[in-house]
mmCIF file of C-alpha atoms in Angstrom:
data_model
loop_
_atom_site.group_PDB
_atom_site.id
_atom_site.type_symbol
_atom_site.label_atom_id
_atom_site.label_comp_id
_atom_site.label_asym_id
_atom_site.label_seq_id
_atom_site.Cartn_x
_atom_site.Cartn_y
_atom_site.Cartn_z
ATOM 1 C CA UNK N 163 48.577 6.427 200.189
ATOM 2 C CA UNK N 164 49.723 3.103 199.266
ATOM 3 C CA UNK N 165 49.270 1.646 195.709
ATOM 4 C CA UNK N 166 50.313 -1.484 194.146
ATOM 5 C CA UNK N 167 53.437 -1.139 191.356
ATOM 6 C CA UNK N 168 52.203 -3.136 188.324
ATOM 7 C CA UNK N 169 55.263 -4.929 188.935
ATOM 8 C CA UNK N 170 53.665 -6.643 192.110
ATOM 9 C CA UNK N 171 50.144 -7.301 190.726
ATOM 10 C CA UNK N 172 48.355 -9.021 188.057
ATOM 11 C CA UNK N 173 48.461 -7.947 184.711
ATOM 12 C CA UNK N 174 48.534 -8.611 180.986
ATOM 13 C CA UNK N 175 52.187 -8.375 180.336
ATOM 14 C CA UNK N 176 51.864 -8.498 176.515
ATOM 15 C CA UNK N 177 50.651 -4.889 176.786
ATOM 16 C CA UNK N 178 54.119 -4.087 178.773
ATOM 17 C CA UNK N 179 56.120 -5.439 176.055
ATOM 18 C CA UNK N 180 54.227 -4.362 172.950
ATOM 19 C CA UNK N 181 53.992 -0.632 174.729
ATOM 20 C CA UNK N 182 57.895 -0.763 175.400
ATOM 21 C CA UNK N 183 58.672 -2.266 171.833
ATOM 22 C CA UNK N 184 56.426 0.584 170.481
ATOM 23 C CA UNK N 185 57.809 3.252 172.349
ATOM 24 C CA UNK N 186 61.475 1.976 171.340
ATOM 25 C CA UNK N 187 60.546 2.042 168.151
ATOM 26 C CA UNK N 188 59.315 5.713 168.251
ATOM 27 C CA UNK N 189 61.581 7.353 170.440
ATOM 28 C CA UNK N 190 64.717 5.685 167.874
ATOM 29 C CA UNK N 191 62.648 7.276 164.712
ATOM 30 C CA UNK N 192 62.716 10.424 166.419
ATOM 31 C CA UNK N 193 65.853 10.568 167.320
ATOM 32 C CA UNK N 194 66.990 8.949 163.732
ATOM 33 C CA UNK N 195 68.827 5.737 165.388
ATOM 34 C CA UNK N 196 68.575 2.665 164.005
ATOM 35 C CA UNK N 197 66.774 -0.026 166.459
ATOM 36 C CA UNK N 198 67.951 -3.378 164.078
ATOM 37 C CA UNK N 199 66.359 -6.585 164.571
ATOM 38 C CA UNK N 200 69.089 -8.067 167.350
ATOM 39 C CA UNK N 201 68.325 -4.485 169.573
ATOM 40 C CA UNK N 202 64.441 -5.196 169.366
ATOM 41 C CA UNK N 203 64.998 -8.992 170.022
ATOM 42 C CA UNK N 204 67.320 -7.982 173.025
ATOM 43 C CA UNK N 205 64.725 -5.261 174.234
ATOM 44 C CA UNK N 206 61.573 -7.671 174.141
ATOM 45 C CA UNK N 207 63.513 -10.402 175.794
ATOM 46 C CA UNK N 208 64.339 -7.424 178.726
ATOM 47 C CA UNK N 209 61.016 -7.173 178.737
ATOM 48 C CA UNK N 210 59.746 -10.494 179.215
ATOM 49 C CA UNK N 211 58.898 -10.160 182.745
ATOM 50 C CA UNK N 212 59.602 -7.451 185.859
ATOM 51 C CA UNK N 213 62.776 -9.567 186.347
ATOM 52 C CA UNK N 214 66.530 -8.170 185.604
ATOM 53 C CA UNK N 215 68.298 -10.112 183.257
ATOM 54 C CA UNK N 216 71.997 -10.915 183.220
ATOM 55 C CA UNK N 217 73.994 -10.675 179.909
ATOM 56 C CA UNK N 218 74.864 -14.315 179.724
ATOM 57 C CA UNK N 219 71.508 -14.754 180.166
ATOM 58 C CA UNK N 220 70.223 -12.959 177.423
ATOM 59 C CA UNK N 221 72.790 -14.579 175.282
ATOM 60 C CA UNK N 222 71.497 -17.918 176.166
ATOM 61 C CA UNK N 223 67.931 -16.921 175.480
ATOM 62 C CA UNK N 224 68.969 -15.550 172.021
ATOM 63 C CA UNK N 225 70.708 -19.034 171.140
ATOM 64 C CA UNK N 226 67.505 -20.906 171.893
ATOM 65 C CA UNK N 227 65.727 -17.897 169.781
ATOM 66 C CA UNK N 228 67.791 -17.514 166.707
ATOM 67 C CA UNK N 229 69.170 -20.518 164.084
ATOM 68 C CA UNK N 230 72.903 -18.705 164.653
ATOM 69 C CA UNK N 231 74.594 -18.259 167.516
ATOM 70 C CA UNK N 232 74.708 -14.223 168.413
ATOM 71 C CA UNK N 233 78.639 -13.388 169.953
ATOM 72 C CA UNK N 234 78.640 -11.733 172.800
ATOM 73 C CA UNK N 235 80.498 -8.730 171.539
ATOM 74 C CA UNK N 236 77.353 -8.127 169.465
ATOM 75 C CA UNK N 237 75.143 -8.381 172.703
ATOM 76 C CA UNK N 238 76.558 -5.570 174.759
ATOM 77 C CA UNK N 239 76.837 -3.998 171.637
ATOM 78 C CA UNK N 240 73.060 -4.102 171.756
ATOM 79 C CA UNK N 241 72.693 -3.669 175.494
ATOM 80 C CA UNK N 242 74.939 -0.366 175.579
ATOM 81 C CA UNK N 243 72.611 1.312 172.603
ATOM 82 C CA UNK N 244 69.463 0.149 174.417
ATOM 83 C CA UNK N 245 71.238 1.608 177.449
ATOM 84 C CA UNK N 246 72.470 5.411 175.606
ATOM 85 C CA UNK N 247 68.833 5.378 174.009
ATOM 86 C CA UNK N 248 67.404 5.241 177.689
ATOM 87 C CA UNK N 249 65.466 1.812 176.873
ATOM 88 C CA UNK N 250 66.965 0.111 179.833
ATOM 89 C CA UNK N 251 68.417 0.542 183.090
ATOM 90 C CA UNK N 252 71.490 -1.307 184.248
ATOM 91 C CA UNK N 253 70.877 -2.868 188.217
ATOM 92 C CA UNK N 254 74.281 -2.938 188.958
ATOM 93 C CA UNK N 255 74.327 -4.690 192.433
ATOM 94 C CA UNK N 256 72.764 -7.157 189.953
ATOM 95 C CA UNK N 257 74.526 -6.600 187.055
ATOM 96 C CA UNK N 258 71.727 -6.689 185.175
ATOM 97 C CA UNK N 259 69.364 -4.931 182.639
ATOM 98 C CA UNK N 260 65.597 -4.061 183.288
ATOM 99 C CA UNK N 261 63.345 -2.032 180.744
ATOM 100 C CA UNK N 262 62.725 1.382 181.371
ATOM 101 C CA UNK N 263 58.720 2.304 181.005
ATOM 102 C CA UNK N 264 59.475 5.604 180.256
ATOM 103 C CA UNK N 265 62.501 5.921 177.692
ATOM 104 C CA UNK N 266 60.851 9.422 176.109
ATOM 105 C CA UNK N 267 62.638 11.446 179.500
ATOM 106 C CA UNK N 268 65.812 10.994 180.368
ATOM 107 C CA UNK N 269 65.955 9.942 184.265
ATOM 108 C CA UNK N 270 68.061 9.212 187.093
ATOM 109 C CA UNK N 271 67.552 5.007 188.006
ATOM 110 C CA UNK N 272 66.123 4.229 191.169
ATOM 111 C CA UNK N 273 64.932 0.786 192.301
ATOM 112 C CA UNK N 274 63.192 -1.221 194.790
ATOM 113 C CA UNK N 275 64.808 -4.774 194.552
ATOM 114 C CA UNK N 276 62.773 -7.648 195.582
ATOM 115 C CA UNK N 277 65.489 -10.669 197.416
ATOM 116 C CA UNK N 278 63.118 -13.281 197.312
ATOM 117 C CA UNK N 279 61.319 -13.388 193.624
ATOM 118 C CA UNK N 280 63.726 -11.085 192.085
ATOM 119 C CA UNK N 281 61.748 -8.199 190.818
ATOM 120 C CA UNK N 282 62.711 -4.709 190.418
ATOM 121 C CA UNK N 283 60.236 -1.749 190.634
ATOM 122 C CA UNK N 284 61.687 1.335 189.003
ATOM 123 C CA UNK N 285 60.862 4.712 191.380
ATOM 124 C CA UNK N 286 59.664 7.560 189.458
ATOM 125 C CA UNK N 287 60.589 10.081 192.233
ATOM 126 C CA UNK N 288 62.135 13.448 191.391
ATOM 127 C CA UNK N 289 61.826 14.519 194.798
ATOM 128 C CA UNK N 290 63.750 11.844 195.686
ATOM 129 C CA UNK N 291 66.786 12.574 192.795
ATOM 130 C CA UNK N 292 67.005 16.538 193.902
ATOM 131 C CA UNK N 293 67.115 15.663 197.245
ATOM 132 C CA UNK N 294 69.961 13.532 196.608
ATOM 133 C CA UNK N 295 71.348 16.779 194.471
ATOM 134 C CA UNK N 296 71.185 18.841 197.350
ATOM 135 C CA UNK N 297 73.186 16.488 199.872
ATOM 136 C CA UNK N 298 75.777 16.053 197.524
ATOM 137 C CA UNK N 299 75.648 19.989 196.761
ATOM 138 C CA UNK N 300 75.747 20.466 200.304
ATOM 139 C CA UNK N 301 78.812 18.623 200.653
ATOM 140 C CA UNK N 302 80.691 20.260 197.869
ATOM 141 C CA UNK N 303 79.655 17.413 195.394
ATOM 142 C CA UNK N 304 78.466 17.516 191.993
ATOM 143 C CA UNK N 305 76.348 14.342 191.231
ATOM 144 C CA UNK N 306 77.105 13.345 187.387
ATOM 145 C CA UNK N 307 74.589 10.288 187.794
ATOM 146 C CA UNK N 308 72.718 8.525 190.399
ATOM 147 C CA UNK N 309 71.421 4.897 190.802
ATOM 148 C CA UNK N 310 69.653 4.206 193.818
ATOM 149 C CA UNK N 311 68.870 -0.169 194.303
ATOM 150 C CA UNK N 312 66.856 -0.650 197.497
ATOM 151 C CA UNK N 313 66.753 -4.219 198.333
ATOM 152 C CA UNK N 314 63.838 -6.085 200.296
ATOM 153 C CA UNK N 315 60.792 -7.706 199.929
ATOM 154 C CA UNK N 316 57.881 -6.865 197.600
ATOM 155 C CA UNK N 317 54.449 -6.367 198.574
ATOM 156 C CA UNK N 318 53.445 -10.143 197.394
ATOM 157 C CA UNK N 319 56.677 -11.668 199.284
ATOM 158 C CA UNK N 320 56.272 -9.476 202.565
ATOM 159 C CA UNK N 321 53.029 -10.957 203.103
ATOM 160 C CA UNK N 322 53.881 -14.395 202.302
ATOM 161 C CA UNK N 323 55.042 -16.563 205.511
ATOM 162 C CA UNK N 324 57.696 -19.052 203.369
ATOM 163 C CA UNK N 325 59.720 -15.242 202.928
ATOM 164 C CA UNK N 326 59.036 -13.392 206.630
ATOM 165 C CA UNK N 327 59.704 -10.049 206.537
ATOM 166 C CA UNK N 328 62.709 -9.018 209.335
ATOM 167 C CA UNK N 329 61.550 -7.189 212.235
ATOM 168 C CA UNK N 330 62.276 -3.630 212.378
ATOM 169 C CA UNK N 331 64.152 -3.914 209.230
ATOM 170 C CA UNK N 332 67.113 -4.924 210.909
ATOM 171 C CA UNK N 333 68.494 -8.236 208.998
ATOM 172 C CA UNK N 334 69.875 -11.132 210.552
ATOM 173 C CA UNK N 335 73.063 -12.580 209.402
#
Protein backbone atom coordinates (compact mmCIF):
# COMPACT_ATOMS: atom_id res chain seq x y z
CA UNK A 1 0.00 0.00 0.00
CA UNK A 2 1.48 3.13 -1.10
CA UNK A 3 0.80 6.51 0.67
CA UNK A 4 2.07 9.89 0.16
CA UNK A 5 4.75 11.26 3.10
CA UNK A 6 3.44 14.75 4.00
CA UNK A 7 6.77 15.67 3.00
CA UNK A 8 5.84 15.08 -0.79
CA UNK A 9 2.30 16.57 -0.77
CA UNK A 10 0.46 19.64 -0.09
CA UNK A 11 -0.01 20.89 3.16
CA UNK A 12 -0.30 23.73 5.64
CA UNK A 13 3.17 23.83 6.96
CA UNK A 14 2.40 26.32 9.77
CA UNK A 15 0.73 23.37 11.54
CA UNK A 16 4.27 21.39 11.14
CA UNK A 17 6.09 24.08 12.78
CA UNK A 18 3.70 25.24 15.48
CA UNK A 19 3.16 21.23 16.34
CA UNK A 20 7.10 20.78 16.46
CA UNK A 21 7.63 24.15 18.44
CA UNK A 22 4.85 22.85 20.80
CA UNK A 23 6.07 19.55 21.24
CA UNK A 24 9.72 21.06 21.92
CA UNK A 25 8.41 23.03 24.25
CA UNK A 26 6.69 20.14 26.18
CA UNK A 27 8.96 17.42 25.91
CA UNK A 28 11.96 20.22 27.45
CA UNK A 29 9.31 21.02 30.48
CA UNK A 30 9.14 17.49 31.09
CA UNK A 31 12.32 16.71 31.06
CA UNK A 32 13.22 20.18 33.05
CA UNK A 33 15.68 21.59 30.16
CA UNK A 34 15.69 24.86 29.31
CA UNK A 35 14.61 25.49 25.44
CA UNK A 36 15.94 29.55 25.46
CA UNK A 37 14.89 31.80 22.83
CA UNK A 38 18.12 31.13 20.28
CA UNK A 39 17.14 26.97 20.61
CA UNK A 40 13.40 27.79 19.62
CA UNK A 41 14.57 30.32 16.91
CA UNK A 42 17.08 27.58 15.63
CA UNK A 43 14.29 24.79 15.88
CA UNK A 44 11.53 26.83 13.90
CA UNK A 45 14.02 27.87 11.32
CA UNK A 46 14.78 23.69 11.03
CA UNK A 47 11.48 23.59 10.56
CA UNK A 48 10.76 25.93 7.93
CA UNK A 49 10.31 23.49 5.26
CA UNK A 50 11.01 19.41 4.63
CA UNK A 51 14.49 20.65 3.55
CA UNK A 52 17.88 19.90 5.67
CA UNK A 53 19.60 22.82 6.62
CA UNK A 54 23.35 23.35 6.85
CA UNK A 55 24.86 25.16 9.91
CA UNK A 56 26.21 28.09 8.00
CA UNK A 57 23.03 28.27 6.77
CA UNK A 58 21.17 28.62 9.75
CA UNK A 59 23.66 31.14 10.88
CA UNK A 60 22.97 33.24 7.93
CA UNK A 61 19.24 33.01 8.41
CA UNK A 62 19.64 34.06 12.10
CA UNK A 63 21.73 37.27 10.98
CA UNK A 64 18.94 38.37 8.67
CA UNK A 65 16.51 37.40 11.80
CA UNK A 66 18.10 38.95 14.79
CA UNK A 67 19.55 42.89 15.24
CA UNK A 68 23.03 40.99 16.59
CA UNK A 69 24.99 38.80 14.97
CA UNK A 70 24.64 35.09 16.75
CA UNK A 71 28.58 33.34 16.80
CA UNK A 72 28.70 30.27 15.61
CA UNK A 73 29.94 28.66 18.76
CA UNK A 74 26.51 29.58 20.14
CA UNK A 75 24.78 27.83 17.08
CA UNK A 76 26.03 24.31 17.47
CA UNK A 77 25.69 25.02 20.89
CA UNK A 78 22.01 25.16 20.04
CA UNK A 79 22.05 22.50 17.35
CA UNK A 80 23.80 19.79 19.71
CA UNK A 81 20.91 20.42 22.60
CA UNK A 82 18.21 20.30 19.91
CA UNK A 83 20.12 17.21 18.79
CA UNK A 84 20.57 15.35 22.75
CA UNK A 85 16.80 16.49 23.29
CA UNK A 86 15.87 14.35 20.11
CA UNK A 87 14.35 17.60 18.29
CA UNK A 88 16.43 17.03 15.25
CA UNK A 89 18.20 14.61 13.27
CA UNK A 90 21.62 15.23 11.81
CA UNK A 91 21.73 13.99 7.69
CA UNK A 92 25.18 13.47 7.70
CA UNK A 93 25.90 12.66 3.96
CA UNK A 94 24.40 16.19 4.08
CA UNK A 95 25.70 17.51 6.98
CA UNK A 96 22.73 18.84 7.86
CA UNK A 97 19.85 19.13 10.45
CA UNK A 98 16.10 18.17 9.79
CA UNK A 99 13.29 18.25 12.57
CA UNK A 100 12.28 15.22 14.05
CA UNK A 101 8.17 14.86 14.16
CA UNK A 102 8.35 12.73 16.88
CA UNK A 103 10.96 13.98 19.61
CA UNK A 104 8.65 12.29 22.66
CA UNK A 105 10.54 8.53 21.61
CA UNK A 106 13.83 8.24 21.25
CA UNK A 107 14.60 6.62 17.63
CA UNK A 108 17.13 5.36 15.39
CA UNK A 109 17.33 8.08 12.03
CA UNK A 110 16.43 6.76 8.86
CA UNK A 111 15.88 8.78 5.67
CA UNK A 112 14.76 8.85 2.20
CA UNK A 113 16.82 11.72 0.52
CA UNK A 114 15.36 13.39 -2.40
CA UNK A 115 18.68 14.51 -5.15
CA UNK A 116 16.70 16.69 -7.10
CA UNK A 117 14.49 19.14 -4.66
CA UNK A 118 16.34 18.22 -1.62
CA UNK A 119 13.84 16.83 0.75
CA UNK A 120 14.24 14.32 3.36
CA UNK A 121 11.42 11.96 4.54
CA UNK A 122 12.21 10.52 7.95
CA UNK A 123 11.22 6.43 8.02
CA UNK A 124 9.40 5.45 11.01
CA UNK A 125 10.30 1.72 10.58
CA UNK A 126 11.24 -0.44 13.56
CA UNK A 127 11.21 -3.39 11.53
CA UNK A 128 13.58 -1.92 9.57
CA UNK A 129 16.10 -0.79 12.81
CA UNK A 130 15.90 -4.58 14.41
CA UNK A 131 16.54 -5.99 11.32
CA UNK A 132 19.56 -4.02 11.04
CA UNK A 133 20.20 -5.27 14.92
CA UNK A 134 20.11 -8.67 13.92
CA UNK A 135 22.72 -8.47 10.91
CA UNK A 136 25.03 -6.75 12.94
CA UNK A 137 24.26 -9.34 15.90
CA UNK A 138 24.73 -11.93 13.48
CA UNK A 139 28.04 -10.81 12.65
CA UNK A 140 29.31 -10.41 16.14
CA UNK A 141 28.39 -6.61 16.13
CA UNK A 142 26.78 -4.53 18.59
CA UNK A 143 25.05 -1.51 16.85
CA UNK A 144 25.46 1.65 19.35
CA UNK A 145 23.47 3.86 16.71
CA UNK A 146 22.21 3.67 13.28
CA UNK A 147 21.49 6.30 10.52
CA UNK A 148 20.23 5.01 7.45
CA UNK A 149 20.13 8.15 4.27
CA UNK A 150 18.62 6.60 1.14
CA UNK A 151 19.12 8.86 -1.70
CA UNK A 152 16.77 9.19 -4.89
CA UNK A 153 13.96 10.79 -6.15
CA UNK A 154 10.69 11.68 -4.38
CA UNK A 155 7.37 10.80 -5.46
CA UNK A 156 6.77 14.52 -7.04
CA UNK A 157 10.39 14.42 -8.83
CA UNK A 158 10.09 10.67 -10.10
CA UNK A 159 7.18 11.60 -12.01
CA UNK A 160 8.40 14.76 -13.33
CA UNK A 161 10.25 14.41 -16.92
CA UNK A 162 12.94 17.60 -16.29
CA UNK A 163 14.34 14.83 -13.26
CA UNK A 164 13.86 11.10 -15.11
CA UNK A 165 14.04 8.53 -12.88
CA UNK A 166 17.19 5.88 -13.85
CA UNK A 167 16.15 2.68 -15.19
CA UNK A 168 16.38 -0.22 -13.00
CA UNK A 169 17.87 1.91 -10.40
CA UNK A 170 21.13 1.55 -11.76
CA UNK A 171 22.72 5.28 -12.05
CA UNK A 172 24.68 6.53 -14.76
CA UNK A 173 27.87 8.27 -14.17
Amino acid sequence: MEHTPIACSHHDHDHCISDALEAARQVCLGRGVRLTDLRLQVLELIWQNHKPLGAYTLMEMLAKANTRRVAPPTVYRALDFLLEQGLIHRINVLNAFIGCPSPTTRHQSHFLICRACGIAIELNQPALSQQIIDVAQDAGFVVESQSLEVSGLCANCAGNSEHPAHEHGHQHG
